[in-house]
mmCIF file of C-alpha atoms in Angstrom:
data_model
loop_
_atom_site.group_PDB
_atom_site.id
_atom_site.type_symbol
_atom_site.label_atom_id
_atom_site.label_comp_id
_atom_site.label_asym_id
_atom_site.label_seq_id
_atom_site.Cartn_x
_atom_site.Cartn_y
_atom_site.Cartn_z
ATOM 1 C CA MET S 1 77.504 16.813 0.240
ATOM 2 C CA LYS S 2 76.068 19.091 2.889
ATOM 3 C CA LYS S 3 77.381 22.168 1.102
ATOM 4 C CA SER S 4 75.876 21.155 -2.245
ATOM 5 C CA ALA S 5 72.551 20.307 -0.598
ATOM 6 C CA THR S 6 72.476 23.701 1.060
ATOM 7 C CA ASN S 7 73.221 25.342 -2.262
ATOM 8 C CA LEU S 8 70.394 23.358 -3.833
ATOM 9 C CA SER S 9 68.008 24.595 -1.135
ATOM 10 C CA ARG S 10 69.210 28.161 -1.659
ATOM 11 C CA ARG S 11 68.744 27.917 -5.442
ATOM 12 C CA ALA S 12 65.241 26.565 -4.922
ATOM 13 C CA GLY S 13 64.484 29.510 -2.664
ATOM 14 C CA LEU S 14 65.794 31.976 -5.242
ATOM 15 C CA ALA S 15 63.670 30.316 -7.927
ATOM 16 C CA SER S 16 60.622 30.660 -5.684
ATOM 17 C CA LEU S 17 61.337 34.337 -5.089
ATOM 18 C CA ALA S 18 61.756 34.864 -8.825
ATOM 19 C CA GLY S 19 58.339 33.326 -9.320
ATOM 20 C CA LEU S 20 56.876 35.674 -6.724
ATOM 21 C CA ALA S 21 58.458 38.663 -8.428
ATOM 22 C CA LEU S 22 56.892 37.545 -11.711
ATOM 23 C CA ALA S 23 53.502 37.187 -10.008
ATOM 24 C CA ALA S 24 53.879 40.672 -8.549
ATOM 25 C CA GLY S 25 54.562 41.954 -12.053
ATOM 26 C CA LEU S 26 51.286 40.454 -13.274
ATOM 27 C CA PHE S 27 49.460 42.866 -10.939
ATOM 28 C CA ALA S 28 51.566 45.889 -11.794
ATOM 29 C CA HIS S 29 49.136 47.495 -14.203
ATOM 30 C CA ALA S 30 45.882 46.077 -12.877
ATOM 31 C CA PRO S 31 43.342 48.925 -12.618
ATOM 32 C CA ALA S 32 41.302 46.779 -10.207
ATOM 33 C CA TRP S 33 43.823 47.543 -7.448
ATOM 34 C CA ALA S 34 42.826 51.187 -7.403
ATOM 35 C CA GLN S 35 39.112 50.358 -7.388
ATOM 36 C CA ALA S 36 39.134 48.466 -4.068
ATOM 37 C CA ARG S 37 38.325 50.616 -1.022
ATOM 38 C CA PHE S 38 38.575 48.980 2.389
ATOM 39 C CA THR S 39 36.331 50.931 4.748
ATOM 40 C CA LYS S 40 36.258 48.647 7.790
ATOM 41 C CA PRO S 41 38.321 45.845 9.402
ATOM 42 C CA ILE S 42 38.728 42.625 7.431
ATOM 43 C CA ARG S 43 37.609 39.476 9.236
ATOM 44 C CA PHE S 44 40.093 36.622 8.738
ATOM 45 C CA ILE S 45 38.441 33.267 9.547
ATOM 46 C CA VAL S 46 40.955 30.547 10.454
ATOM 47 C CA PRO S 47 39.638 26.955 10.905
ATOM 48 C CA TYR S 48 42.487 25.978 13.254
ATOM 49 C CA PRO S 49 43.287 26.670 16.915
ATOM 50 C CA PRO S 50 45.956 29.206 17.867
ATOM 51 C CA GLY S 51 49.511 27.857 17.728
ATOM 52 C CA GLY S 52 51.330 25.687 15.222
ATOM 53 C CA PRO S 53 52.718 26.518 11.751
ATOM 54 C CA THR S 54 49.272 26.763 10.127
ATOM 55 C CA ASP S 55 47.927 29.393 12.513
ATOM 56 C CA LEU S 56 51.309 31.140 12.564
ATOM 57 C CA THR S 57 51.215 31.525 8.790
ATOM 58 C CA GLY S 58 47.788 33.123 8.961
ATOM 59 C CA ARG S 59 48.797 35.529 11.718
ATOM 60 C CA VAL S 60 52.028 36.613 10.047
ATOM 61 C CA PHE S 61 50.169 37.418 6.846
ATOM 62 C CA ALA S 62 47.279 39.072 8.711
ATOM 63 C CA GLU S 63 49.761 41.436 10.337
ATOM 64 C CA ARG S 64 51.332 42.382 7.013
ATOM 65 C CA LEU S 65 48.017 42.649 5.158
ATOM 66 C CA SER S 66 46.809 45.116 7.784
ATOM 67 C CA THR S 67 49.673 47.427 6.879
ATOM 68 C CA ILE S 68 49.610 46.893 3.113
ATOM 69 C CA LEU S 69 45.840 47.242 2.731
ATOM 70 C CA GLY S 70 45.555 50.051 5.264
ATOM 71 C CA THR S 71 42.862 48.431 7.402
ATOM 72 C CA PRO S 72 42.985 46.036 10.391
ATOM 73 C CA VAL S 73 42.869 42.323 9.539
ATOM 74 C CA ILE S 74 41.354 40.560 12.545
ATOM 75 C CA VAL S 75 42.070 36.821 12.991
ATOM 76 C CA GLU S 76 39.115 34.757 14.223
ATOM 77 C CA ASN S 77 40.004 31.159 15.133
ATOM 78 C CA LYS S 78 37.144 28.691 14.737
ATOM 79 C CA PRO S 79 38.676 25.193 14.899
ATOM 80 C CA GLY S 80 37.120 21.769 14.578
ATOM 81 C CA ALA S 81 35.201 19.420 12.284
ATOM 82 C CA GLN S 82 37.546 19.709 9.293
ATOM 83 C CA GLY S 83 36.785 23.402 8.913
ATOM 84 C CA VAL S 84 33.028 22.975 8.389
ATOM 85 C CA PRO S 85 31.867 25.328 11.220
ATOM 86 C CA ALA S 86 34.423 27.929 10.170
ATOM 87 C CA MET S 87 33.295 27.803 6.544
ATOM 88 C CA GLN S 88 29.640 28.034 7.531
ATOM 89 C CA GLN S 89 30.365 31.115 9.622
ATOM 90 C CA PHE S 90 32.402 32.643 6.813
ATOM 91 C CA LEU S 91 29.656 32.152 4.228
ATOM 92 C CA GLN S 92 27.220 34.113 6.405
ATOM 93 C CA ILE S 93 29.383 37.244 6.056
ATOM 94 C CA PRO S 94 28.464 39.632 3.207
ATOM 95 C CA ALA S 95 30.601 39.330 0.062
ATOM 96 C CA ASP S 96 31.735 42.934 0.241
ATOM 97 C CA GLY S 97 35.488 42.298 0.247
ATOM 98 C CA HIS S 98 35.917 42.601 4.022
ATOM 99 C CA ALA S 99 36.152 38.913 4.899
ATOM 100 C CA ILE S 100 38.747 36.313 3.937
ATOM 101 C CA TYR S 101 39.011 32.618 4.734
ATOM 102 C CA PHE S 102 42.189 30.730 5.517
ATOM 103 C CA GLY S 103 41.977 27.368 3.742
ATOM 104 C CA THR S 104 44.381 24.480 3.400
ATOM 105 C CA LEU S 105 44.793 21.491 1.121
ATOM 106 C CA SER S 106 43.048 19.402 3.795
ATOM 107 C CA THR S 107 40.021 21.659 4.340
ATOM 108 C CA GLN S 108 39.483 22.775 0.740
ATOM 109 C CA VAL S 109 40.390 19.668 -1.280
ATOM 110 C CA VAL S 110 41.022 16.454 0.661
ATOM 111 C CA PHE S 111 38.013 16.670 2.991
ATOM 112 C CA PRO S 112 35.561 17.627 0.206
ATOM 113 C CA VAL S 113 36.950 14.809 -1.974
ATOM 114 C CA ILE S 114 36.506 12.273 0.826
ATOM 115 C CA SER S 115 33.013 13.580 1.600
ATOM 116 C CA ALA S 116 32.038 13.110 -2.056
ATOM 117 C CA TYR S 117 33.571 9.622 -2.058
ATOM 118 C CA ARG S 118 31.512 8.721 1.010
ATOM 119 C CA LYS S 119 28.431 10.386 -0.528
ATOM 120 C CA GLN S 120 28.153 12.681 2.485
ATOM 121 C CA ALA S 121 27.089 16.101 1.287
ATOM 122 C CA LEU S 122 28.709 19.130 2.877
ATOM 123 C CA PRO S 123 26.523 22.115 3.843
ATOM 124 C CA TYR S 124 28.372 24.136 1.191
ATOM 125 C CA ASP S 125 30.132 23.657 -2.151
ATOM 126 C CA ALA S 126 33.873 23.965 -1.626
ATOM 127 C CA ARG S 127 34.401 24.785 -5.301
ATOM 128 C CA LYS S 128 31.527 27.169 -5.990
ATOM 129 C CA ASP S 129 30.784 29.021 -2.761
ATOM 130 C CA VAL S 130 34.262 30.530 -2.467
ATOM 131 C CA VAL S 131 36.806 31.928 -4.914
ATOM 132 C CA PRO S 132 40.570 31.421 -4.603
ATOM 133 C CA VAL S 133 42.659 34.515 -3.940
ATOM 134 C CA SER S 134 46.262 33.423 -3.482
ATOM 135 C CA LEU S 135 48.390 30.743 -1.937
ATOM 136 C CA MET S 136 50.543 31.888 0.976
ATOM 137 C CA GLY S 137 52.917 28.980 1.448
ATOM 138 C CA GLY S 138 52.994 25.335 2.339
ATOM 139 C CA SER S 139 54.499 22.682 4.538
ATOM 140 C CA ALA S 140 55.716 19.480 2.946
ATOM 141 C CA LEU S 141 55.340 16.133 4.639
ATOM 142 C CA ALA S 142 58.216 13.680 4.818
ATOM 143 C CA PHE S 143 58.609 9.911 4.986
ATOM 144 C CA ALA S 144 60.433 8.616 8.030
ATOM 145 C CA SER S 145 61.233 5.210 9.455
ATOM 146 C CA SER S 146 61.383 4.027 13.039
ATOM 147 C CA THR S 147 64.973 3.530 14.157
ATOM 148 C CA LYS S 148 63.853 0.085 15.341
ATOM 149 C CA ALA S 149 62.933 -0.922 11.781
ATOM 150 C CA ASN S 150 66.520 -0.891 10.461
ATOM 151 C CA ILE S 151 65.472 0.955 7.299
ATOM 152 C CA GLY S 152 68.176 3.411 6.351
ATOM 153 C CA SER S 153 66.894 4.985 3.140
ATOM 154 C CA PHE S 154 63.808 5.544 1.005
ATOM 155 C CA LYS S 155 65.013 2.917 -1.468
ATOM 156 C CA GLU S 156 65.466 0.439 1.374
ATOM 157 C CA LEU S 157 61.896 1.134 2.528
ATOM 158 C CA ILE S 158 60.468 0.383 -0.912
ATOM 159 C CA ALA S 159 62.661 -2.712 -1.311
ATOM 160 C CA ALA S 160 61.599 -4.053 2.103
ATOM 161 C CA ALA S 161 57.924 -3.437 1.340
ATOM 162 C CA LYS S 162 58.128 -5.194 -2.026
ATOM 163 C CA ALA S 163 60.010 -8.135 -0.539
ATOM 164 C CA ASN S 164 57.446 -8.511 2.252
ATOM 165 C CA PRO S 165 53.979 -7.667 0.868
ATOM 166 C CA GLY S 166 51.488 -6.838 3.615
ATOM 167 C CA LYS S 167 54.113 -7.125 6.368
ATOM 168 C CA LEU S 168 55.174 -3.502 6.887
ATOM 169 C CA ASN S 169 52.906 -1.100 8.779
ATOM 170 C CA PHE S 170 52.606 2.633 8.353
ATOM 171 C CA GLY S 171 50.685 4.911 10.684
ATOM 172 C CA SER S 172 48.624 8.065 10.345
ATOM 173 C CA ASP S 173 46.648 10.468 12.497
ATOM 174 C CA GLY S 174 43.348 9.147 11.154
ATOM 175 C CA ILE S 175 41.568 7.551 8.214
ATOM 176 C CA GLY S 176 41.413 9.975 5.304
ATOM 177 C CA SER S 177 44.033 12.322 6.754
ATOM 178 C CA LEU S 178 46.848 13.635 4.580
ATOM 179 C CA THR S 179 49.298 11.412 6.473
ATOM 180 C CA HIS S 180 47.111 8.423 5.556
ATOM 181 C CA LEU S 181 46.656 9.391 1.918
ATOM 182 C CA GLY S 182 50.382 10.087 1.596
ATOM 183 C CA GLY S 183 51.094 6.486 2.540
ATOM 184 C CA GLU S 184 48.449 5.246 0.112
ATOM 185 C CA MET S 185 49.918 7.367 -2.674
ATOM 186 C CA LEU S 186 53.364 5.868 -2.078
ATOM 187 C CA ASN S 187 51.872 2.371 -2.245
ATOM 188 C CA GLN S 188 50.214 3.196 -5.552
ATOM 189 C CA MET S 189 53.239 4.857 -7.158
ATOM 190 C CA ALA S 190 55.824 2.337 -5.949
ATOM 191 C CA GLY S 191 53.639 -0.717 -6.549
ATOM 192 C CA MET S 192 53.962 -1.951 -2.979
ATOM 193 C CA GLN S 193 51.533 -3.286 -0.406
ATOM 194 C CA THR S 194 51.696 -2.183 3.236
ATOM 195 C CA VAL S 195 49.184 -2.031 6.083
ATOM 196 C CA HIS S 196 47.706 1.244 7.278
ATOM 197 C CA ILE S 197 47.272 1.645 11.039
ATOM 198 C CA PRO S 198 45.156 4.703 11.932
ATOM 199 C CA TYR S 199 45.659 6.429 15.277
ATOM 200 C CA LYS S 200 43.711 9.064 17.161
ATOM 201 C CA GLY S 201 45.901 12.028 16.425
ATOM 202 C CA THR S 202 49.535 12.839 15.740
ATOM 203 C CA ALA S 203 50.742 12.144 19.296
ATOM 204 C CA GLU S 204 49.529 8.522 19.200
ATOM 205 C CA PHE S 205 50.989 7.610 15.846
ATOM 206 C CA THR S 206 54.250 9.397 16.672
ATOM 207 C CA GLN S 207 54.573 7.212 19.763
ATOM 208 C CA ALA S 208 53.880 4.136 17.615
ATOM 209 C CA LEU S 209 56.724 5.169 15.303
ATOM 210 C CA ILE S 210 59.082 5.599 18.242
ATOM 211 C CA SER S 211 58.166 2.204 19.731
ATOM 212 C CA GLY S 212 58.445 0.419 16.392
ATOM 213 C CA ASP S 213 54.772 -0.642 16.309
ATOM 214 C CA ILE S 214 54.770 0.931 12.847
ATOM 215 C CA GLN S 215 57.837 0.735 10.636
ATOM 216 C CA TYR S 216 57.365 4.063 8.883
ATOM 217 C CA ALA S 217 55.106 7.081 8.566
ATOM 218 C CA CYS S 218 54.383 10.145 6.491
ATOM 219 C CA SER S 219 54.338 13.163 8.775
ATOM 220 C CA GLY S 220 55.118 16.860 9.223
ATOM 221 C CA ILE S 221 58.707 17.988 8.858
ATOM 222 C CA VAL S 222 58.911 20.014 12.074
ATOM 223 C CA GLY S 223 57.797 17.128 14.299
ATOM 224 C CA LEU S 224 60.103 14.689 12.521
ATOM 225 C CA SER S 225 63.012 17.052 13.056
ATOM 226 C CA THR S 226 62.638 16.611 16.809
ATOM 227 C CA LEU S 227 62.408 12.818 16.483
ATOM 228 C CA GLN S 228 65.503 12.578 14.297
ATOM 229 C CA LYS S 229 67.556 14.775 16.621
ATOM 230 C CA SER S 230 66.664 12.475 19.505
ATOM 231 C CA GLY S 231 67.542 9.365 17.481
ATOM 232 C CA LYS S 232 63.991 7.988 17.511
ATOM 233 C CA ALA S 233 63.295 8.188 13.785
ATOM 234 C CA LYS S 234 65.123 8.670 10.513
ATOM 235 C CA VAL S 235 63.833 11.012 7.824
ATOM 236 C CA LEU S 236 64.102 9.244 4.454
ATOM 237 C CA ALA S 237 62.646 11.649 1.906
ATOM 238 C CA ILE S 238 61.001 15.049 1.678
ATOM 239 C CA ALA S 239 57.668 14.766 -0.153
ATOM 240 C CA GLY S 240 57.825 18.197 -1.755
ATOM 241 C CA GLU S 241 59.310 20.063 -4.707
ATOM 242 C CA HIS S 242 62.365 21.296 -2.829
ATOM 243 C CA ARG S 243 64.621 20.077 -0.065
ATOM 244 C CA SER S 244 63.938 21.366 3.414
ATOM 245 C CA ASP S 245 66.272 23.748 5.233
ATOM 246 C CA LEU S 246 65.640 21.569 8.300
ATOM 247 C CA PHE S 247 67.022 18.527 6.413
ATOM 248 C CA PRO S 248 69.336 19.882 3.693
ATOM 249 C CA ASP S 249 70.940 16.467 3.095
ATOM 250 C CA VAL S 250 67.655 14.574 2.706
ATOM 251 C CA PRO S 251 66.576 14.202 -0.947
ATOM 252 C CA THR S 252 63.089 14.863 -2.230
ATOM 253 C CA THR S 253 60.850 12.105 -3.507
ATOM 254 C CA GLY S 254 61.275 13.636 -6.960
ATOM 255 C CA GLU S 255 65.048 13.240 -6.777
ATOM 256 C CA LEU S 256 64.513 9.613 -5.807
ATOM 257 C CA GLY S 257 62.414 8.838 -8.872
ATOM 258 C CA TYR S 258 58.899 9.777 -7.717
ATOM 259 C CA PRO S 259 58.298 13.338 -8.997
ATOM 260 C CA GLY S 260 54.529 13.057 -8.562
ATOM 261 C CA LEU S 261 54.784 12.233 -4.880
ATOM 262 C CA ASP S 262 54.393 15.830 -3.712
ATOM 263 C CA LEU S 263 52.653 16.050 -0.339
ATOM 264 C CA THR S 264 52.919 19.773 0.271
ATOM 265 C CA SER S 265 50.027 20.905 2.422
ATOM 266 C CA TRP S 266 49.456 24.423 1.164
ATOM 267 C CA PHE S 267 47.862 27.368 2.959
ATOM 268 C CA GLY S 268 45.807 29.850 0.979
ATOM 269 C CA VAL S 269 43.233 32.612 1.149
ATOM 270 C CA PHE S 270 39.694 32.492 -0.225
ATOM 271 C CA MET S 271 36.875 35.019 -0.477
ATOM 272 C CA LYS S 272 33.161 34.473 -0.753
ATOM 273 C CA ALA S 273 31.767 33.902 -4.237
ATOM 274 C CA GLY S 274 30.332 37.140 -5.540
ATOM 275 C CA THR S 275 33.017 39.318 -3.967
ATOM 276 C CA PRO S 276 33.848 42.143 -6.394
ATOM 277 C CA LYS S 277 36.962 41.274 -8.407
ATOM 278 C CA PRO S 278 38.861 44.435 -7.405
ATOM 279 C CA TYR S 279 38.871 43.256 -3.784
ATOM 280 C CA VAL S 280 40.012 39.752 -4.749
ATOM 281 C CA ASP S 281 42.870 41.182 -6.806
ATOM 282 C CA ALA S 282 43.802 43.700 -4.103
ATOM 283 C CA VAL S 283 44.173 40.998 -1.449
ATOM 284 C CA ALA S 284 46.058 38.729 -3.852
ATOM 285 C CA LYS S 285 48.499 41.505 -4.697
ATOM 286 C CA ALA S 286 49.012 42.266 -0.995
ATOM 287 C CA ILE S 287 49.770 38.589 -0.284
ATOM 288 C CA VAL S 288 52.376 38.466 -3.050
ATOM 289 C CA GLN S 289 53.922 41.670 -1.712
ATOM 290 C CA ALA S 290 54.068 40.272 1.837
ATOM 291 C CA SER S 291 55.584 37.032 0.554
ATOM 292 C CA LEU S 292 58.572 38.953 -0.808
ATOM 293 C CA GLU S 293 59.396 40.590 2.521
ATOM 294 C CA PRO S 294 62.579 39.164 4.138
ATOM 295 C CA GLU S 295 61.077 39.204 7.643
ATOM 296 C CA VAL S 296 58.053 37.173 6.530
ATOM 297 C CA ILE S 297 60.268 34.694 4.704
ATOM 298 C CA GLN S 298 62.553 34.319 7.721
ATOM 299 C CA ARG S 299 59.772 33.863 10.284
ATOM 300 C CA LEU S 300 57.841 31.282 8.304
ATOM 301 C CA SER S 301 60.806 29.373 6.867
ATOM 302 C CA ALA S 302 62.044 28.856 10.430
ATOM 303 C CA ALA S 303 58.689 27.192 11.172
ATOM 304 C CA GLY S 304 59.095 24.779 8.251
ATOM 305 C CA VAL S 305 56.830 26.713 5.880
ATOM 306 C CA THR S 306 57.790 26.688 2.203
ATOM 307 C CA MET S 307 57.590 30.172 0.719
ATOM 308 C CA GLY S 308 57.401 31.285 -2.908
ATOM 309 C CA MET S 309 53.975 29.813 -3.655
ATOM 310 C CA SER S 310 51.897 33.004 -3.790
ATOM 311 C CA GLY S 311 50.464 34.317 -7.049
ATOM 312 C CA THR S 312 47.334 35.391 -8.859
ATOM 313 C CA PRO S 313 43.805 34.059 -8.276
ATOM 314 C CA GLU S 314 43.995 32.372 -11.671
ATOM 315 C CA GLN S 315 47.184 30.530 -10.726
ATOM 316 C CA PHE S 316 45.604 29.382 -7.480
ATOM 317 C CA GLN S 317 42.520 28.165 -9.392
ATOM 318 C CA THR S 318 44.741 26.056 -11.637
ATOM 319 C CA ARG S 319 46.385 24.511 -8.579
ATOM 320 C CA LEU S 320 42.980 23.733 -7.060
ATOM 321 C CA ASP S 321 41.711 22.055 -10.250
ATOM 322 C CA THR S 322 44.843 19.905 -10.414
ATOM 323 C CA ASP S 323 44.640 18.937 -6.740
ATOM 324 C CA PHE S 324 40.958 17.980 -6.908
ATOM 325 C CA LYS S 325 41.648 15.658 -9.819
ATOM 326 C CA ARG S 326 44.773 14.230 -8.220
ATOM 327 C CA TRP S 327 43.335 13.496 -4.788
ATOM 328 C CA SER S 328 40.070 12.154 -6.176
ATOM 329 C CA GLY S 329 42.133 9.579 -8.051
ATOM 330 C CA VAL S 330 44.142 8.629 -4.965
ATOM 331 C CA VAL S 331 41.034 8.134 -2.809
ATOM 332 C CA GLU S 332 39.192 6.128 -5.481
ATOM 333 C CA LYS S 333 42.143 3.850 -6.219
ATOM 334 C CA ALA S 334 42.875 3.228 -2.540
ATOM 335 C CA ALA S 335 39.277 2.105 -1.982
ATOM 336 C CA ILE S 336 39.467 3.411 1.580
ATOM 337 C CA LYS S 337 37.134 1.824 4.104
ATOM 338 C CA PHE S 338 35.616 4.407 6.403
ATOM 339 C CA GLU S 339 33.878 3.716 9.686
ATOM 340 C CA ASN S 340 30.225 4.779 9.800
#
């Protein structure tokens, strides 16, 4: 079983690389590449603190983009407030092709969707004030149960929840977070009813999972790997398109009958609206090129980052349109109650 699972993961990786090669081919004859001239360092605004897989992804790509584009790419971390201060700073920079923004599913889709749901206007338009350049990669979440809950599989989790409506608890690192919405999406797709318990950050809800105060959770793969190795939690399903190299024997939610339950938190690059198209295409092509490099793949895959997602600005735009529609539906249907 382990051998076949590993082969499955390897085939998925090869398919991703084939997709990247195709995307690279789409740029092969683009005259816009030759029209972009980088004459000064590129500012790379990252709305997260240093450390962790998100920041690591940005820094690995910044290093490679510096070489490929022939100009320094300088990372500027500006964490906090769901990326709002970082975006505001970014939008003050001229749209001359020398500034890029590191966005994620949470900052560019989920938070704007929730803000619209709560009728709380952001100081910018997440869909109009920036243009997508290319995805870099992503990190899928996974569903895991507390070892004290005696739930040994994803099917057992769903069966237990259906047999005991409103009795099972799942935790998250805050109302409206991806870990919260992942649990709500499972409830909607599986037709089950469980209770959401929000905590103040990942550390708190991880401790609740260990103690058994919550029976299950939707969380990041890297953190769950540590919990499973120590026998404090059991990973039940990977909520992504492909199995994880960290858990080659754990099936995906798609394999288990829920193909739409994809909770891959992607990382991507944006530029300010009005940036000349040659610069957008040049950066996109450089990202695809970096994504094909074995060293980049090795460094980020080891950190739990799914590679093979990069492509053209048009492909990224399609992904954004799909995600906005998808997450708007999840938030509306869940009828989430937010604290004022």
